[in-house]
Coordinates of C-alpha atoms and ligand atoms in Angstrom, one line a residue:
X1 CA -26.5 -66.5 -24.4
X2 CA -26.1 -64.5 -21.3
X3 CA -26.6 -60.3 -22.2
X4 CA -23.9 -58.9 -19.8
X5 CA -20.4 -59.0 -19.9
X6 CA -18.8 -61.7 -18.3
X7 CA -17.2 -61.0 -14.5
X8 CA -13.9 -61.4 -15.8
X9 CA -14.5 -58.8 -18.6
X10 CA -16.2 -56.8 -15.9
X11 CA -13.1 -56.2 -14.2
X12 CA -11.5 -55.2 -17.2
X13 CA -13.9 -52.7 -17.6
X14 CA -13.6 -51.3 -15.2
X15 CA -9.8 -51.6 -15.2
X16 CA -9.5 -49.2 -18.6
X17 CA -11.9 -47.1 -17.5
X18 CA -10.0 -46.7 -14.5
X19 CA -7.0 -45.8 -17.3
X20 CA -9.2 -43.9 -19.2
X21 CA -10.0 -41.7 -16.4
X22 CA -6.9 -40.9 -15.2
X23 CA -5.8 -40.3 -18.9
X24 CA -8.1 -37.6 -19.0
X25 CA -7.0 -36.3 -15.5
X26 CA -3.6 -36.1 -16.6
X27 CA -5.2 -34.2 -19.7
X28 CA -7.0 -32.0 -17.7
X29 CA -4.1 -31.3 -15.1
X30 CA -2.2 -29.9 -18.8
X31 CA -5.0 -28.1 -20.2
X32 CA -5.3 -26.3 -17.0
X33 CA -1.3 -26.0 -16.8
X34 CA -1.5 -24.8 -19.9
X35 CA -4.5 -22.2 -19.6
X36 CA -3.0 -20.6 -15.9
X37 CA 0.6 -19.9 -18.3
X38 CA -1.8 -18.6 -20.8
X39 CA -3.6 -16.2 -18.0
X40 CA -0.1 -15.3 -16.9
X41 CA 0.2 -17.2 -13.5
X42 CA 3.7 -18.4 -12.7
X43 CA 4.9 -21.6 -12.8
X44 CA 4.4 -24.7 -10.4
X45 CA 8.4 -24.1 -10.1
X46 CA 8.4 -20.4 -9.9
X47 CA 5.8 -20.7 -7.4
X48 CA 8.2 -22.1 -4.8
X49 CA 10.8 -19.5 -5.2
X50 CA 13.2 -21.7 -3.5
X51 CA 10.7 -22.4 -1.2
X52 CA 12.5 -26.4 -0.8
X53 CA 10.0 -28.8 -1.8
X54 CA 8.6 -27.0 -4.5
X55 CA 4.5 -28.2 -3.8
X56 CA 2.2 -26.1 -4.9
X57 CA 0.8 -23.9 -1.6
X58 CA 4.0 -24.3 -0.4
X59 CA 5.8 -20.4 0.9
X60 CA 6.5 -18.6 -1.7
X61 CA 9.4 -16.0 -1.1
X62 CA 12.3 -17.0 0.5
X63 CA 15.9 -15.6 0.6
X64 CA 17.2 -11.9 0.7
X65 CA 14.6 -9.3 -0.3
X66 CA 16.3 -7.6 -3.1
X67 CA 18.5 -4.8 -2.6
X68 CA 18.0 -5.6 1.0
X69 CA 20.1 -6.8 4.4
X70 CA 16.9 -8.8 5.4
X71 CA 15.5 -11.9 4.2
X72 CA 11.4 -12.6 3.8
X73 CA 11.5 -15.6 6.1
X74 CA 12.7 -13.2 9.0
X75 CA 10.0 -9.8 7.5
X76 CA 7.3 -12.2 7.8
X77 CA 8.5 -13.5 11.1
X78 CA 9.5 -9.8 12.8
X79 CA 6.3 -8.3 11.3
X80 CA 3.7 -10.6 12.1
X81 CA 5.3 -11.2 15.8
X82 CA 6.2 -7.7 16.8
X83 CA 6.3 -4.7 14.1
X84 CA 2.4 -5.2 13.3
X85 CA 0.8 -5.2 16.7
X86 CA 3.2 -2.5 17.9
X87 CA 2.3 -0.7 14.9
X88 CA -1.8 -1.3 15.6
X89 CA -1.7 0.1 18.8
X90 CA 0.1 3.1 17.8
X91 CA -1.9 4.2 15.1
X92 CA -4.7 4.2 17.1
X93 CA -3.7 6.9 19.7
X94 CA -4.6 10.4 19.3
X95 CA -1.1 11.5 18.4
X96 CA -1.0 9.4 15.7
X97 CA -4.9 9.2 14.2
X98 CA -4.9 13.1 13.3
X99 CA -3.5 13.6 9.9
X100 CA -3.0 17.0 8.5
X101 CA -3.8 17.2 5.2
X102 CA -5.2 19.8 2.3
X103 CA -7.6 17.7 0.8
X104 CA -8.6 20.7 -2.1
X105 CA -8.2 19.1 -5.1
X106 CA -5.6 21.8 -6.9
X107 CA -4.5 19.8 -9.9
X108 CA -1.6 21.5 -11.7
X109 CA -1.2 19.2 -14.7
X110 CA -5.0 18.7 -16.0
X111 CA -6.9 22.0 -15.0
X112 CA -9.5 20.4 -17.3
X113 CA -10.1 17.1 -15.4
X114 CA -13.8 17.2 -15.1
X115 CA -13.7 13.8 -12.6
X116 CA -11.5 16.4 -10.1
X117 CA -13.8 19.1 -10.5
X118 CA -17.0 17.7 -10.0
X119 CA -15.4 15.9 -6.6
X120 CA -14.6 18.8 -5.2
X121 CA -17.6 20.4 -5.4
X122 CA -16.8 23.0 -8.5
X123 CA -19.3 21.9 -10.3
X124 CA -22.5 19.4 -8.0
X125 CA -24.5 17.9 -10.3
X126 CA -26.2 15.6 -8.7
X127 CA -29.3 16.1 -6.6
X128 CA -29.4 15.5 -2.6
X129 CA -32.2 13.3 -2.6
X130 CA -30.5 10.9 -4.7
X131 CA -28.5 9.7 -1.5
X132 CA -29.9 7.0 0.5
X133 CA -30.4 8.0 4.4
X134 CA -28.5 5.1 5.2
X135 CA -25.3 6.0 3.1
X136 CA -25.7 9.8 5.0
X137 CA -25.8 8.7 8.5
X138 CA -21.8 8.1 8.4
X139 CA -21.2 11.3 7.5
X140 CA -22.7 13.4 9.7
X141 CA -19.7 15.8 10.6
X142 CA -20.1 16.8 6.8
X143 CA -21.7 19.3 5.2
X144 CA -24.8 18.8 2.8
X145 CA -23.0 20.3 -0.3
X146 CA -20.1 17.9 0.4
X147 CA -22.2 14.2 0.4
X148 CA -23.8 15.9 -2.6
X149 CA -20.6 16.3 -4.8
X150 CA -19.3 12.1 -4.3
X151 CA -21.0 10.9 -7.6
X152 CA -22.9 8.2 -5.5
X153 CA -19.9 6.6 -3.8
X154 CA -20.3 7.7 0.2
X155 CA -17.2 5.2 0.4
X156 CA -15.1 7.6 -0.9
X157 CA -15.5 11.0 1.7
X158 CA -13.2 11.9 4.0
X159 CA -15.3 11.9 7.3
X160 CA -13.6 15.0 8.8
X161 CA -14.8 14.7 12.7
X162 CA -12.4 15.3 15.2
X163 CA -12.6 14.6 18.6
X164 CA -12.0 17.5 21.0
X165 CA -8.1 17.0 22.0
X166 CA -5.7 19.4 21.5
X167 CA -2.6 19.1 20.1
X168 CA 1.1 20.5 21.0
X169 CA 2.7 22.2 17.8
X170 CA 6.1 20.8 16.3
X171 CA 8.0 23.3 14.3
X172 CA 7.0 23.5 11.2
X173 CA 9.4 22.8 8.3
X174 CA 9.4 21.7 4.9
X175 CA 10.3 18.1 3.2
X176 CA 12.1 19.0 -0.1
X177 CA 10.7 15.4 -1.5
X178 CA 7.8 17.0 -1.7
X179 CA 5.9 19.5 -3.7
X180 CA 3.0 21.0 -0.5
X181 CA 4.7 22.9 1.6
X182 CA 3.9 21.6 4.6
X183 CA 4.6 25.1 6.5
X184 CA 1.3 26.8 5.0
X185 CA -1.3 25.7 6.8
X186 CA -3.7 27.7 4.8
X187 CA -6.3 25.1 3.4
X188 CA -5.3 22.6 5.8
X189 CA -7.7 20.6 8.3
X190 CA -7.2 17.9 10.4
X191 CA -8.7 14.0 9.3
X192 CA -9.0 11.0 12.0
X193 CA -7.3 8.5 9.7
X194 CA -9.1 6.0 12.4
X195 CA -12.5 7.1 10.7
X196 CA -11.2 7.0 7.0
X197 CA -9.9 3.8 6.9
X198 CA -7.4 3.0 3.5
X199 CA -9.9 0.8 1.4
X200 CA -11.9 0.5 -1.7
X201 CA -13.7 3.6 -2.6
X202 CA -15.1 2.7 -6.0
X203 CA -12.2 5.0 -8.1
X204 CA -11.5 3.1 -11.3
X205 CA -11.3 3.8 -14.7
X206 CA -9.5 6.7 -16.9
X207 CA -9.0 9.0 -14.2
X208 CA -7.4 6.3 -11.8
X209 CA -5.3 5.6 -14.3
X210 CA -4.2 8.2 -15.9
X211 CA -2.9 9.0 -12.2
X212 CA -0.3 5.9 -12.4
X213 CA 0.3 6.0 -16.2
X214 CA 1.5 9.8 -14.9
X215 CA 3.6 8.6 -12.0
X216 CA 5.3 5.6 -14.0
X217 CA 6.0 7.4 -17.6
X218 CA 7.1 10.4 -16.5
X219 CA 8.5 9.9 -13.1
X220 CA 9.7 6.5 -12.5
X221 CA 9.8 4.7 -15.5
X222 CA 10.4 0.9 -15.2
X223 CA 14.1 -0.2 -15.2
X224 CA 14.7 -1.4 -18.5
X225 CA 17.9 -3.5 -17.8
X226 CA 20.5 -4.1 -15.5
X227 CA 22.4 -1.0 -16.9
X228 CA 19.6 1.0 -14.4
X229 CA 21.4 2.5 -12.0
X230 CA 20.6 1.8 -8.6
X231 CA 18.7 4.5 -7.5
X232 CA 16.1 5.5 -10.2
X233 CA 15.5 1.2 -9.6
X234 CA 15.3 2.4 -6.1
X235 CA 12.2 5.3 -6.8
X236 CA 10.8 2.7 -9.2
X237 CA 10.7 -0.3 -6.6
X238 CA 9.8 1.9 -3.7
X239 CA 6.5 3.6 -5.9
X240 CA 5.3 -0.2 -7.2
X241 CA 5.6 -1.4 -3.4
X242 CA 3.3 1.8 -2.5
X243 CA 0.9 0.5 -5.4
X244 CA 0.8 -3.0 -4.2
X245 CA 0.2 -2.0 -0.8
X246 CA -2.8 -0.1 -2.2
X247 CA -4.5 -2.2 -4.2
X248 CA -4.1 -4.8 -0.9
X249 CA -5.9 -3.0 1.2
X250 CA -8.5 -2.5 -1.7
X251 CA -8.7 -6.2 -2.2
X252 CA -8.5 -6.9 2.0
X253 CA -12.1 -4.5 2.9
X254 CA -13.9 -4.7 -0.5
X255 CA -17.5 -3.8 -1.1
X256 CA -18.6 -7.3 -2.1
X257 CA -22.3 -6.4 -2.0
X258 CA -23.0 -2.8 -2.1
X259 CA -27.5 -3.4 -1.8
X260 CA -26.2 -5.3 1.4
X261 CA -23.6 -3.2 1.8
X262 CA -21.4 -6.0 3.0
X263 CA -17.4 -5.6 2.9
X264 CA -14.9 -8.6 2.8
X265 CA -12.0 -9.7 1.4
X266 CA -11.7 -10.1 -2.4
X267 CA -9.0 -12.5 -3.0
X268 CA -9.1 -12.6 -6.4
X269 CA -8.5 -8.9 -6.9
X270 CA -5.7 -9.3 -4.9
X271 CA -4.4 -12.0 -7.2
X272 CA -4.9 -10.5 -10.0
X273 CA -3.4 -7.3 -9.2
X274 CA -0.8 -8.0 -6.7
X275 CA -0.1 -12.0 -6.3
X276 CA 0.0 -13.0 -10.1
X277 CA 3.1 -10.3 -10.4
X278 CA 5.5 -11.6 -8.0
X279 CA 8.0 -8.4 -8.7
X280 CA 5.0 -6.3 -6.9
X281 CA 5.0 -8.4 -4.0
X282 CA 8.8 -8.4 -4.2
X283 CA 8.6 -4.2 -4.4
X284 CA 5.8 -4.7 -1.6
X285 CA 8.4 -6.1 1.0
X286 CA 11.2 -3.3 -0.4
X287 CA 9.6 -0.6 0.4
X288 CA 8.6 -2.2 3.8
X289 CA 12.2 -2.6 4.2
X290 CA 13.3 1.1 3.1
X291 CA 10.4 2.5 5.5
X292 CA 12.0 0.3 8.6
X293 CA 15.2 1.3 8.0
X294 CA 14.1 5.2 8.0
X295 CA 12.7 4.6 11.3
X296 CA 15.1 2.9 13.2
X297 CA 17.4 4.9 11.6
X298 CA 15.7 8.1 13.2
X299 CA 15.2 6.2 16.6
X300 CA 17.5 8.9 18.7
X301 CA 15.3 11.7 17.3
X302 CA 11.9 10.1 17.5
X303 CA 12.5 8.8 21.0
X304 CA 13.3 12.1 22.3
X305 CA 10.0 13.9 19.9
X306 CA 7.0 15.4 21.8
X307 CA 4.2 13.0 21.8
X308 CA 1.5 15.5 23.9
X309 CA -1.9 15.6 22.8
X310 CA -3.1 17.1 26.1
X311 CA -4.5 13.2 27.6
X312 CA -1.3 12.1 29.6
X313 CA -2.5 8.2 30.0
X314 CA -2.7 8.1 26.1
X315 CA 0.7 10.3 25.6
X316 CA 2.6 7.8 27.9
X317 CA 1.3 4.9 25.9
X318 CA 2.4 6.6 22.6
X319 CA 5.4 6.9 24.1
X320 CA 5.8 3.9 25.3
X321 CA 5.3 1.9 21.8
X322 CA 7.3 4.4 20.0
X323 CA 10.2 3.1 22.4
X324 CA 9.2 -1.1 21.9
X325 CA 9.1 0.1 18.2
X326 CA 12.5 1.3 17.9
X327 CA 14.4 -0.5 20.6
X328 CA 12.8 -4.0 20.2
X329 CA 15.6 -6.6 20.8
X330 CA 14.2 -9.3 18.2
X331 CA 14.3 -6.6 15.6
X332 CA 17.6 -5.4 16.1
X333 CA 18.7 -8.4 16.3
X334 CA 17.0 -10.6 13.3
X335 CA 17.1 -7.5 10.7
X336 CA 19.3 -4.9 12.3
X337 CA 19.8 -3.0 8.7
X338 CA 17.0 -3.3 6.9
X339 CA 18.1 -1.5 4.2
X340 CA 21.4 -0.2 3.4
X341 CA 21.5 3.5 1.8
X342 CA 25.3 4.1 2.1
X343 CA 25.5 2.3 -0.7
X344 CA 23.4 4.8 -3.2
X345 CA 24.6 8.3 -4.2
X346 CA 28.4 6.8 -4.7
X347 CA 28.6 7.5 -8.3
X348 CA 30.7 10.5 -9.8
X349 CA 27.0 12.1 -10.5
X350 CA 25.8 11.4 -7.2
X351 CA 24.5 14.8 -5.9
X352 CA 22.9 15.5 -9.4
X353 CA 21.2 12.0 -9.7
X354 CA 19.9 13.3 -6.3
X355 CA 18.4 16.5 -7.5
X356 CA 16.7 14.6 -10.6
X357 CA 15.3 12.4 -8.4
X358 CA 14.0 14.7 -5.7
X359 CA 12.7 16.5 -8.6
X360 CA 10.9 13.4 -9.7
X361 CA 9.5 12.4 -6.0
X362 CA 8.2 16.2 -6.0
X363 CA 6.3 15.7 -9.7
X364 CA 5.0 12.7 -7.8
X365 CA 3.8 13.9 -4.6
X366 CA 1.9 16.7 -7.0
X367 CA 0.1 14.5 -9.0
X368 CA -2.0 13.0 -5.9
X369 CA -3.7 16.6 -6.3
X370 CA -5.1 15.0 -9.1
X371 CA -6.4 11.9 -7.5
X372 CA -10.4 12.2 -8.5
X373 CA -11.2 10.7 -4.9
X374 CA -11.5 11.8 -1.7
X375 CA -10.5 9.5 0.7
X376 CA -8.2 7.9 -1.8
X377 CA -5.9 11.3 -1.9
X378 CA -6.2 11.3 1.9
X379 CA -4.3 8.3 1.7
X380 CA -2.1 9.0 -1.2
X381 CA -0.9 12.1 0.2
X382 CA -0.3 11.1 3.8
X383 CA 1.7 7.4 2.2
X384 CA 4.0 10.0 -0.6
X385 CA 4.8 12.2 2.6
X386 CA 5.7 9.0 4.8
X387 CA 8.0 8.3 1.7
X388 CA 9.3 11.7 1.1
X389 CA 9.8 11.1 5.3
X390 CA 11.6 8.3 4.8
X391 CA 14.0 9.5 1.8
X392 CA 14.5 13.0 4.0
X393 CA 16.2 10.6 6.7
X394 CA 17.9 8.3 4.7
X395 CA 19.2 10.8 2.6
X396 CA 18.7 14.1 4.7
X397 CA 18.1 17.4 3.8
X398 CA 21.4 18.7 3.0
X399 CA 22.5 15.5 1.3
X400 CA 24.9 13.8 3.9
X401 CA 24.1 10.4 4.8
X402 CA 24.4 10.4 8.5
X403 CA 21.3 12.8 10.4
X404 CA 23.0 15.8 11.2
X405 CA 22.0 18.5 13.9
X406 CA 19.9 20.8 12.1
X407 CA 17.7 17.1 11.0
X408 CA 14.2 18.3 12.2
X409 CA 10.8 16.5 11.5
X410 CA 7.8 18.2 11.4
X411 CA 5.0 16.4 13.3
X412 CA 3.1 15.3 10.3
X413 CA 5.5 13.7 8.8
X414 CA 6.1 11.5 12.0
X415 CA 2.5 11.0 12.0
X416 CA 2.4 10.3 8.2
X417 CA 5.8 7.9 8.7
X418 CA 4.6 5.5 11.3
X419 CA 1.4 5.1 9.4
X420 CA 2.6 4.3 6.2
X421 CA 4.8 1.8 7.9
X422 CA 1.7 0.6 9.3
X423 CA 0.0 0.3 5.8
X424 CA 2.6 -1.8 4.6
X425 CA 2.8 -3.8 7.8
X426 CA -0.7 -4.9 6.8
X427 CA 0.1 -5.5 3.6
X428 CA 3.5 -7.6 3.8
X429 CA 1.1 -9.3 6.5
X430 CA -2.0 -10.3 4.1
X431 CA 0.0 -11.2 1.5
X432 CA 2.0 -13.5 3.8
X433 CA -1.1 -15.0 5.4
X434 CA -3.6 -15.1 2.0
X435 CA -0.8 -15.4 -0.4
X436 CA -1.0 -19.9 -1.1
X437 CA -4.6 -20.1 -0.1
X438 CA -5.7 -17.8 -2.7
X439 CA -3.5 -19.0 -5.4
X440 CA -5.5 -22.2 -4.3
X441 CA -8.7 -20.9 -4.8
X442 CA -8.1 -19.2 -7.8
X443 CA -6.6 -22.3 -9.7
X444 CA -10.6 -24.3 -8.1
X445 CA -11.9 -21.9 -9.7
X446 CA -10.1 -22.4 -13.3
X447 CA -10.1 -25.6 -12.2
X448 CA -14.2 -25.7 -12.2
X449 CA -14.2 -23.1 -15.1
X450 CA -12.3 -25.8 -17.2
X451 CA -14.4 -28.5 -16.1
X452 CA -17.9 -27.1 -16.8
X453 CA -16.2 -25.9 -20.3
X454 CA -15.4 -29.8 -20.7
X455 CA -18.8 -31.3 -20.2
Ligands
FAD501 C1 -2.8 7.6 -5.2 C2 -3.9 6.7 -5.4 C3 -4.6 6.2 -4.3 C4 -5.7 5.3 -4.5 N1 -6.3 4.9 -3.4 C5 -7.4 4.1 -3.6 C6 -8.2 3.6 -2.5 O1 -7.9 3.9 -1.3 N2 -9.2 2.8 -2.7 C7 -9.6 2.5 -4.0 O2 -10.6 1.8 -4.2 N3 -8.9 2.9 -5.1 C8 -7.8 3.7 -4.9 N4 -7.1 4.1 -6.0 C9 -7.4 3.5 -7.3 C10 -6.7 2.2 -7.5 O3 -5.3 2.3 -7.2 C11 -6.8 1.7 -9.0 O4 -6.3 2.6 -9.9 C12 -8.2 1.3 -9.4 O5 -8.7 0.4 -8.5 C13 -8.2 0.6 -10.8 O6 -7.4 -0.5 -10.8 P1 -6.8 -1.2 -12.1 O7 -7.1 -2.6 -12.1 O8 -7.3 -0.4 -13.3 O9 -5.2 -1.1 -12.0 P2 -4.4 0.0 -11.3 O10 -4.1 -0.3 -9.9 O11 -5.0 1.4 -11.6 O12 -3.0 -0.1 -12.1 C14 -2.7 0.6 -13.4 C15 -1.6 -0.1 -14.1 O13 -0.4 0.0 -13.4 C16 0.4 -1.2 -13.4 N5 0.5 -1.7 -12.0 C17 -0.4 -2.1 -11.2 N6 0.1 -2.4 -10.0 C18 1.4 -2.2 -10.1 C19 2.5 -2.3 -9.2 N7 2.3 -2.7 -7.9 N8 3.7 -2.1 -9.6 C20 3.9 -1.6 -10.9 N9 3.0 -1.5 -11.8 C21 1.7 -1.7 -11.4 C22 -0.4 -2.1 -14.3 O14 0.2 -2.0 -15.6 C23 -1.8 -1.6 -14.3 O15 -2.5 -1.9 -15.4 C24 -6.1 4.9 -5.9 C25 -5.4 5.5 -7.0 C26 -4.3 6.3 -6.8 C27 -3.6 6.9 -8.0

């Protein structure tokens, strides 16, 4: 009697194992469709948004960005071959790099925030020789008493050197979006946004939050429904897109390995915060979209502004860009209104919806005195100016639609415009390029997570 299975039954074998295996590949391919629903990713059908074939990595937005004249195709196209290099170069010349900004933290809504306090040097608990050298040496410009009072997180100071250029003066006027007045320079110092870059700083927790809970509850609460009328959707969309955009650049330079102190991307932050909500990435491009429109909107006025920071070569460059940024043929002609705002402010209650939600903007742009980081309310004040920029030109001062004469932009908020356009340039662009391949590696890694769980 022979011991082995015959040949014949060999083959069968190996036949239903065959079967057997790609049973429980079929099984696995559910569970795991089954635990990504569960974790809140979209759907294999969702995640081709019309995209055509519907494969999974295939793009993922397509069609006309909500509320917008401009579809993502064309936003993806327009930034990637002319808005974001433009935008590079010019936010890397002297007129644009100095921000003005009171950094103070002067938080009118929790006096008793101990986070802001102990940031801003009220009370410095913690000893100077608890810093590393290392973590000192970028922040030489600083003062002692200033490292000392950053709870441990160097990431998160302003670095306040300044090269030695001089700058012309713009008149100095107020943005009514706004709650600083940005005539009162009292308080105010100059920051080289080139030496601060937007990124993660190590601000989590209560105090982060609290921050957007503020913003969202009380200032821009969530459309409920389709009854939501147009323009608190508007201020809702356009303060989600700012979020996104954040928590991109948080996820594009991360601090992967802080002994090594090695910075990366962290695609799965940026899935989990940004990617695995496709409304955020929808906001993201909306407010990309609201920003452009300001700018080419303003083109007459910004063409004709000063750009004289006292090096001509640089100046004439600056201007140069400002022009390829406002004039550029492929723009015009691919997304020539990004964003249509004749059509908000039509109701009976126009000019009072107006004044509650200027009131609104102004509540925000207040709470980023509360922001309990440094660099993080650098960036949050210069991005709610750029917006409060933004709704000033759409919606000018005096409430008409179209510029009028008196229309006057203060220098900062040029500066603080083009870079938030910038900001979101990057973003729209990281999302574009990262979005498939990280929802690929975040579905290997359930994948593997599954698997291990499995054996
Ligand atoms: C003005 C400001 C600037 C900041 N800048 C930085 C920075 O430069 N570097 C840094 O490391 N940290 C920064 N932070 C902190 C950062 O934004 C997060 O708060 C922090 O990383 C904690 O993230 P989280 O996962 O708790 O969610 P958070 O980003 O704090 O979100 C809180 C809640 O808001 C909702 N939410 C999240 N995203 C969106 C969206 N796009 N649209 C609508 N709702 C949303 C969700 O319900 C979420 O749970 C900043 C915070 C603020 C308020």
């Amino acid at each position: 009697m022979s011991e082995g299975p015959p040949p014949a039954a060999d083959g069968a074998v190996r036949r239903r194992r065959r079967r057997w295996a790609a049973a429980a590949g079929a099984l696995l391919v559910a569970l795991l469709a089954v635990a990504l629903s569960y974790r809140g990713f979209p759907s294999i059908s969702s995640l081709s948004r019309g995209g055509g074939c519907g494969c999974p990595g295939a793009r993922k937005y397509t069609g006309m960005v909500e509320d917008c004249c401009c579809d993502y195709e064309t936003v993806d196209a327009i930034n990637e071959e002319v808005l974001n290099p433009i935008l590079q170069d010019l936010v890397a010349l002297p007129f644009f790099r100095y921000f003005k900004v009171k950094l103070w933290c002067d938080c009118p809504f929790w006096p008793d925030d101990g986070m802001c306090r102990l940031r801003d040097c009220s009370v410095c608990e913690c000893p100077d020789n608890e810093f590393p050298e290392p973590f000192k040496k970028p922040y030489s410009g600083l003062s002692p008493e200033n490292m000392i009072c950053q709870e441990g997180k160097p990431e998160a100071t302003v670095d306040r050197t300044l090269d030695t250029k001089v700058f012309k003066g713009w008149v100095e006027t107020d943005n009514p979006w706004t709650s600083d007045d940005e005539t009162d320079n009292a308080e105010m110092t100059y920051v080289n946004l080139q030496l601060n870059p937007e990124r993660y700083t190590g601000y989590t927790g209560d105090s982060a939050r609290r921050i957007w809970d503020a913003i969202y509850k009380e200032n821009c609460p969530k459309y409920p429904s389709e009854d939501m009328c147009q323009e608190k959707k508007a201020l809702y969309k356009l303060i989600s897109g700012l979020h996104s955009s954040i928590s991109v650049h948080i996820a594009y330079d991360y601090l992967l390995d802080e002994s090594a102190n090695l910075w990366g991307h962290n695609l799965s932050l940026l899935h989990d915060r940004v990617l695995k909500y496709p409304e955020r990435v929808e906001n993201l491009y909306f407010t990309y979209l609201f920003v452009l429109r300001a700018v080419t909107k303003a083109a007459d006025y910004l063409e004709q502004a000063e750009y004289n920071t006292g090096n001509p070569e640089e100046d004439l460059k600056t201007q140069s860009l400002v022009r390829q940024l406002l004039y550029n043929h492929k723009l015009r002609s691919a997304c020539p209104l990004p964003f249509d705002e004749a059509k908000l402010w039509q109701g009976e209650n126009g000019p009072e919806l107006k004044q509650e939600i200027q009131k609104q903007f102004r509540n925000i742009s207040a709470i980023m005195d509360c922001v309990g980081c440094e660099k993080c309310r650098l960036w949050g004040k210069l991005q709610v100016l750029g917006l409060g920029t933004a709704l000033k030109i759409l919606f000018s001062v005096d409430g008409e639609n179209n510029l009028n004469q008196q229309f006057q932009l203060q220098r900062n908020e040029v500066i603080a415009l083009v870079n938030l356009l910038n900001r979101l340039s990057e973003s729209v662009k990281f999302v574009h390029e990262t979005g498939s391949s990280s929802q690929e590696i975040i579905k290997q890694q359930s994948f593997s997570t599954l698997q291990k769980g499995a054996s």
